[in-house]
Amino acid sequence: SVLQLVYPYDFRLTEKEKTSICYLSFPDSYSGGLGDTQFSFRLRQSGGQRTTHYEDDGEYNREAPLTLQRESAHYFGYVYFRQVKDSSMKRGYFQKSLVLVSRLPYVNLFQSLLQLIAPEYFDKLEPCLEAVCNEIDQWPPPVPGHTLNLPVMGVVIQVRIPSRVDKPGSSPVKQCNQENLLPAPMVLPSIHELDLFRCFQPVLIHIQMLWELMLLGEPMVVMAPSPTVSSEMVLALTSCLAPLRYCCDYRPYFTIHDSEFKEYTTRTQAPPNIVVGVTNPFFIKTLQHWPHILRVGELKMSGDLPKQVKVKKLAKLKTLDTKPGIYTAYKTFLHKDKTLIKRLLKGIQRKRPSEVQSALLRRHLLELTQSFIIPLEHYIASLMPLQRAITPWKNPPQIRPFRQEDFMKTLEHAGPQLTCVLKGDWLGLYRRFFRSPNFEGWYRQRHKEMTQKLEALHLEAICEANIVAWMKDKSEVEIVDLVLKLREKLVRARCQHLPVKEETLQRIGLYIETIIGSLPEDLQAVLHHH
């Protein structure tokens, strides 16, 4: 496969990235099917950081949900692949892909966009892309909480960008500003949420197990008949912890030509914490030593509960003809939830639309994650120093360390059993979770937020303090030291966008001026210059 065209022309890709994108844009095992398919991949960026097109990365990432942040070290690729009969070609058919590369995980938006552009592009080629890119250049930036109208090729796509302050599990706000739009917009209910019910069809009775494997960041291979099934299953799996962020690596579609192939297939070390989606049967042999392998067939929506795969021993993995199943020795910590399956079955009997079933499934997973995470949130909040310990002229006290055993003790009276009916070994699940990258990522994020909150409270305390009284018995050295410290705090508050009121920062700025004004002129000059 050849990379024929990169548009816009100034978009810089390293040779390694170009090669990877070429391989990832085509199915790597021949499927006789003609026609169009769509799938996604995720690619490690090679060759150092590059400046992104957007300067407001920080602002977007602060306001977007953790699960929708712009990636700094990976690209997402969204592919529209076409295979048609063509007697003039040596193989008898022609294959082409149009790939959209972005750092944003907006799978629905970008795949919908490709459905509009790709058929035109295969027809009219480069001029079509030029016209489309000119339109996309005019789009407003994605601001969390805003509804955007995005005109392209005579259609207006309307979509809301989720925000971190949205209530988890709340349905997207109904879009309202449609009256003045002609033609009527194509409204996307969600920018990124997949049809979970369709994706998880063959494994509905194992949702609990899959949720646990994701929570613990276990290495997992998804073997699928096509890149479409593989990428949808991997994205569905990694999304099932929301609002907790899945902090491990994942590859919705992975080929044997990938630069990380050796790293993942080596037997000299344990498999990495990653979910990887593959379609080439060759992987059955090379990834046999992985602890969890999910083999799925083609997804067919049918009127009744699709055939559910069975959990099987890893030894049953046959190199050539492997039947669908979850090949693992894993034993779940929690007992199965029969009510979910009953509800979904009832939905199938009543011919409920797939999106209703997906909403049920998503709510179940959300409640499960929240039951697990709320005790952790309560405990970590208790590590914050008391407000009265924060005094203006001392450095703020430290956040107390996270002690796993202390946390475990809180579970007796405030554990998941308060919000979740599921019985099982919750303690064992927490212990194992502490060893996973997801705990690490969650803790780092919370610790950072708490540190910033402390800084902010300290600034508020300084703002309320009586500086003149404090200065009475202080030496010049101490006063100059205070000026430098306050200045540094102000700079940090602005750079890190601490959660502080603007007036607080302005008042501290005035304090600094007042203090400098009370010093001898030679010092004033030095400090103003400084």
Tab-separated table of C-alpha atoms in Angstrom, residues 9 32 44 87 97 133 140 173 199 290 311 350 352 385 410 414 424 460 462 467 473 475 501 504 514 526 530:
chain	number	residue	atom	x	y	z
A	9	TYR	CA	0.299	19.441	2.807
A	32	GLY	CA	-13.668	-11.537	-0.059
A	44	ARG	CA	2.031	5.811	18.933
A	87	SER	CA	-10.689	-6.229	-14.111
A	97	SER	CA	-8.701	4.055	1.948
A	133	CYS	CA	-10.456	21.070	4.270
A	140	PRO	CA	-15.091	26.592	15.580
A	173	VAL	CA	-28.760	17.861	26.237
A	199	CYS	CA	-20.576	-4.207	20.196
A	290	TRP	CA	-1.268	-13.669	26.728
A	311	VAL	CA	-15.200	-19.019	28.873
A	350	ARG	CA	-40.016	-6.373	23.262
A	352	ARG	CA	-36.526	-2.318	22.068
A	385	PRO	CA	-5.515	19.082	55.441
A	410	THR	CA	-13.085	2.353	55.814
A	414	ALA	CA	-18.653	2.871	53.796
A	424	GLY	CA	-18.267	-10.947	46.076
A	460	GLU	CA	-7.254	33.055	49.569
A	462	ILE	CA	-3.032	35.483	52.057
A	467	ILE	CA	-0.222	42.369	55.637
A	473	ASP	CA	8.320	43.774	63.118
A	475	SER	CA	13.358	43.007	58.559
A	501	LYS	CA	-11.039	33.990	41.811
A	504	THR	CA	-8.018	37.363	44.694
A	514	THR	CA	1.896	48.250	48.510
A	526	VAL	CA	15.665	46.585	42.267
A	530	HIS	CA	13.358	42.174	39.064
